[in-house]
C-alpha cells in the first residue's frame, strides 16, 4: 500500500510559509479566500440591518424595510421603505437633531439611537419645522417612504418620500406660522413640498450611512484579520495548494 505524506498547516502557518517561499503565494491566497467565502455565505448583514431598523423606528420610520445590493457595481447601495411612520418624531429629529454620539447609548435600561444616527449622518442645520410637530403628533401629517422603479439594484434613488398634511385652515390654530400670523391663507401645498424635500435629504443621508456600515462589515469579514480569527476558531488546516483539509 502506497503511503503519501503531506504537510498540513493552519492559516497562520500558511502565511508564514508563503512569506518564507516554502509554498506559493497563490496557495495562501486560495486558503484565505476560502475563509472569506465561509464568512460571507450566510446572512452576515442581519445585525447591522436590525440595528438600523431600531434606529429608524426611534426617529419615526417604523417597521422599516431595509434592502441593499453590493459591493462592486456602480448601481449598488442601500435603501429603506417605511409606510408606517411617526411623523412627529421624524419632524422633531429633522428640526432639532441631538448632539452626535459615536456609540449607541443606554438610558433607563433601553438603547438610545438618535444621537448615534446624528453621528452617522452628520446632519446639517435644518429648517425649523417644530411648529408642525403638534399636528404630526395628532395624525394630521402623513409621511411615507415608498418604493419606485423596478431596478435590480437597491440604492437611495429607488425610493421616494410622500408628505400629506390634513389640517383645517383655522387661523387661530396657525398663529405660529409666519403667513398665518399675518392673517393670510397658509400655503399647505408649499409646506408639503418643502417638508418632503428636507425629509428626502434626511432619508438619503441615512441610506448612505447604512450602506457604509454594510460595506465596512463586509470588508472586515473578507479581511485577513477576520479570516485568521475564523480559521483559528474552527481549527481549519490546509494542504500546500491551499485546499481545506477536513480532520
PDB file of N, CA and C in Angstrom, residues 71-106:
ATOM      1  N   UNK A  71     -21.023  44.633  -3.567  1.00  0.00           N
ATOM      2  CA  UNK A  71     -20.498  45.951  -3.266  1.00  0.00           C
ATOM      3  C   UNK A  71     -19.565  46.449  -4.373  1.00  0.00           C
ATOM      4  N   UNK A  72     -19.726  45.936  -5.544  1.00  0.00           N
ATOM      5  CA  UNK A  72     -18.719  46.205  -6.570  1.00  0.00           C
ATOM      6  C   UNK A  72     -19.289  46.775  -7.865  1.00  0.00           C
ATOM      7  N   UNK A  73     -20.580  47.080  -7.914  1.00  0.00           N
ATOM      8  CA  UNK A  73     -21.184  47.636  -9.126  1.00  0.00           C
ATOM      9  C   UNK A  73     -21.599  49.081  -8.889  1.00  0.00           C
ATOM     10  N   UNK A  74     -21.655  49.844  -9.938  1.00  0.00           N
ATOM     11  CA  UNK A  74     -21.983  51.263  -9.833  1.00  0.00           C
ATOM     12  C   UNK A  74     -23.382  51.486  -9.266  1.00  0.00           C
ATOM     13  N   UNK A  75     -24.294  50.574  -9.534  1.00  0.00           N
ATOM     14  CA  UNK A  75     -25.667  50.738  -9.070  1.00  0.00           C
ATOM     15  C   UNK A  75     -25.937  50.213  -7.676  1.00  0.00           C
ATOM     16  N   UNK A  76     -24.901  49.736  -6.984  1.00  0.00           N
ATOM     17  CA  UNK A  76     -25.100  49.186  -5.641  1.00  0.00           C
ATOM     18  C   UNK A  76     -25.397  50.276  -4.623  1.00  0.00           C
ATOM     19  N   UNK A  77     -26.078  49.895  -3.572  1.00  0.00           N
ATOM     20  CA  UNK A  77     -26.379  50.840  -2.498  1.00  0.00           C
ATOM     21  C   UNK A  77     -27.381  50.241  -1.539  1.00  0.00           C
ATOM     22  N   UNK A  78     -27.872  51.070  -0.631  1.00  0.00           N
ATOM     23  CA  UNK A  78     -28.873  50.644   0.347  1.00  0.00           C
ATOM     24  C   UNK A  78     -30.067  51.581   0.280  1.00  0.00           C
ATOM     25  N   UNK A  79     -31.222  51.062   0.652  1.00  0.00           N
ATOM     26  CA  UNK A  79     -32.446  51.850   0.637  1.00  0.00           C
ATOM     27  C   UNK A  79     -33.365  51.321   1.733  1.00  0.00           C
ATOM     28  N   UNK A  80     -34.233  52.195   2.245  1.00  0.00           N
ATOM     29  CA  UNK A  80     -35.261  51.704   3.163  1.00  0.00           C
ATOM     30  C   UNK A  80     -36.605  52.277   2.751  1.00  0.00           C
ATOM     31  N   UNK A  81     -37.646  51.507   3.052  1.00  0.00           N
ATOM     32  CA  UNK A  81     -39.022  51.918   2.808  1.00  0.00           C
ATOM     33  C   UNK A  81     -39.752  51.912   4.141  1.00  0.00           C
ATOM     34  N   UNK A  82     -40.714  52.812   4.292  1.00  0.00           N
ATOM     35  CA  UNK A  82     -41.486  52.866   5.535  1.00  0.00           C
ATOM     36  C   UNK A  82     -42.821  53.545   5.277  1.00  0.00           C
ATOM     37  N   UNK A  83     -43.859  52.751   5.219  1.00  0.00           N
ATOM     38  CA  UNK A  83     -45.207  53.291   5.058  1.00  0.00           C
ATOM     39  C   UNK A  83     -45.895  53.503   6.395  1.00  0.00           C
ATOM     40  N   UNK A  84     -45.266  53.016   7.464  1.00  0.00           N
ATOM     41  CA  UNK A  84     -45.777  53.222   8.817  1.00  0.00           C
ATOM     42  C   UNK A  84     -44.784  54.125   9.538  1.00  0.00           C
ATOM     43  N   UNK A  85     -45.208  55.343   9.839  1.00  0.00           N
ATOM     44  CA  UNK A  85     -44.280  56.305  10.427  1.00  0.00           C
ATOM     45  C   UNK A  85     -44.904  57.032  11.609  1.00  0.00           C
ATOM     46  N   UNK A  86     -44.036  57.605  12.434  1.00  0.00           N
ATOM     47  CA  UNK A  86     -44.460  58.541  13.482  1.00  0.00           C
ATOM     48  C   UNK A  86     -43.967  59.907  13.021  1.00  0.00           C
ATOM     49  N   UNK A  87     -44.859  60.674  12.415  1.00  0.00           N
ATOM     50  CA  UNK A  87     -44.469  61.924  11.773  1.00  0.00           C
ATOM     51  C   UNK A  87     -43.858  62.917  12.752  1.00  0.00           C
ATOM     52  N   UNK A  88     -44.367  62.947  13.978  1.00  0.00           N
ATOM     53  CA  UNK A  88     -43.834  63.875  14.965  1.00  0.00           C
ATOM     54  C   UNK A  88     -42.374  63.613  15.271  1.00  0.00           C
ATOM     55  N   UNK A  89     -42.013  62.359  15.380  1.00  0.00           N
ATOM     56  CA  UNK A  89     -40.607  62.018  15.663  1.00  0.00           C
ATOM     57  C   UNK A  89     -39.712  62.426  14.495  1.00  0.00           C
ATOM     58  N   UNK A  90     -40.179  62.162  13.277  1.00  0.00           N
ATOM     59  CA  UNK A  90     -39.371  62.498  12.101  1.00  0.00           C
ATOM     60  C   UNK A  90     -39.150  64.001  12.016  1.00  0.00           C
ATOM     61  N   UNK A  91     -40.227  64.765  12.158  1.00  0.00           N
ATOM     62  CA  UNK A  91     -40.109  66.214  12.050  1.00  0.00           C
ATOM     63  C   UNK A  91     -39.293  66.772  13.217  1.00  0.00           C
ATOM     64  N   UNK A  92     -39.460  66.176  14.405  1.00  0.00           N
ATOM     65  CA  UNK A  92     -38.678  66.611  15.551  1.00  0.00           C
ATOM     66  C   UNK A  92     -37.184  66.384  15.348  1.00  0.00           C
ATOM     67  N   UNK A  93     -36.812  65.218  14.819  1.00  0.00           N
ATOM     68  CA  UNK A  93     -35.400  64.938  14.549  1.00  0.00           C
ATOM     69  C   UNK A  93     -34.867  65.859  13.468  1.00  0.00           C
ATOM     70  N   UNK A  94     -35.681  66.098  12.458  1.00  0.00           N
ATOM     71  CA  UNK A  94     -35.277  66.959  11.357  1.00  0.00           C
ATOM     72  C   UNK A  94     -35.048  68.394  11.832  1.00  0.00           C
ATOM     73  N   UNK A  95     -35.929  68.872  12.699  1.00  0.00           N
ATOM     74  CA  UNK A  95     -35.846  70.261  13.166  1.00  0.00           C
ATOM     75  C   UNK A  95     -34.748  70.449  14.208  1.00  0.00           C
ATOM     76  N   UNK A  96     -34.555  69.447  15.054  1.00  0.00           N
ATOM     77  CA  UNK A  96     -33.622  69.609  16.171  1.00  0.00           C
ATOM     78  C   UNK A  96     -32.884  68.300  16.439  1.00  0.00           C
ATOM     79  N   UNK A  97     -31.955  67.926  15.557  1.00  0.00           N
ATOM     80  CA  UNK A  97     -31.231  66.668  15.766  1.00  0.00           C
ATOM     81  C   UNK A  97     -30.401  66.731  17.044  1.00  0.00           C
ATOM     82  N   UNK A  98     -30.257  65.617  17.755  1.00  0.00           N
ATOM     83  CA  UNK A  98     -29.494  65.619  19.007  1.00  0.00           C
ATOM     84  C   UNK A  98     -28.002  65.773  18.744  1.00  0.00           C
ATOM     85  N   UNK A  99     -27.274  66.078  19.798  1.00  0.00           N
ATOM     86  CA  UNK A  99     -25.817  66.138  19.686  1.00  0.00           C
ATOM     87  C   UNK A  99     -25.290  64.763  19.297  1.00  0.00           C
ATOM     88  N   UNK A 100     -24.391  64.690  18.317  1.00  0.00           N
ATOM     89  CA  UNK A 100     -23.914  63.380  17.842  1.00  0.00           C
ATOM     90  C   UNK A 100     -23.145  62.610  18.915  1.00  0.00           C
ATOM     91  N   UNK A 101     -23.327  61.308  18.921  1.00  0.00           N
ATOM     92  CA  UNK A 101     -22.572  60.387  19.778  1.00  0.00           C
ATOM     93  C   UNK A 101     -22.100  59.233  18.900  1.00  0.00           C
ATOM     94  N   UNK A 102     -20.844  58.811  19.075  1.00  0.00           N
ATOM     95  CA  UNK A 102     -20.294  57.778  18.184  1.00  0.00           C
ATOM     96  C   UNK A 102     -20.632  56.363  18.612  1.00  0.00           C
ATOM     97  N   UNK A 103     -21.482  56.222  19.624  1.00  0.00           N
ATOM     98  CA  UNK A 103     -21.929  54.882  20.008  1.00  0.00           C
ATOM     99  C   UNK A 103     -23.383  54.963  20.451  1.00  0.00           C
ATOM    100  N   UNK A 104     -24.036  53.823  20.454  1.00  0.00           N
ATOM    101  CA  UNK A 104     -25.437  53.741  20.869  1.00  0.00           C
ATOM    102  C   UNK A 104     -25.499  53.837  22.388  1.00  0.00           C
ATOM    103  N   UNK A 105     -26.286  54.776  22.890  1.00  0.00           N
ATOM    104  CA  UNK A 105     -26.361  54.988  24.329  1.00  0.00           C
ATOM    105  C   UNK A 105     -27.397  54.106  25.006  1.00  0.00           C
ATOM    106  N   UNK A 106     -27.440  54.208  26.310  1.00  0.00           N
ATOM    107  CA  UNK A 106     -28.427  53.481  27.111  1.00  0.00           C
ATOM    108  C   UNK A 106     -28.997  54.447  28.136  1.00  0.00           C
TER     109      UNK A 106
END
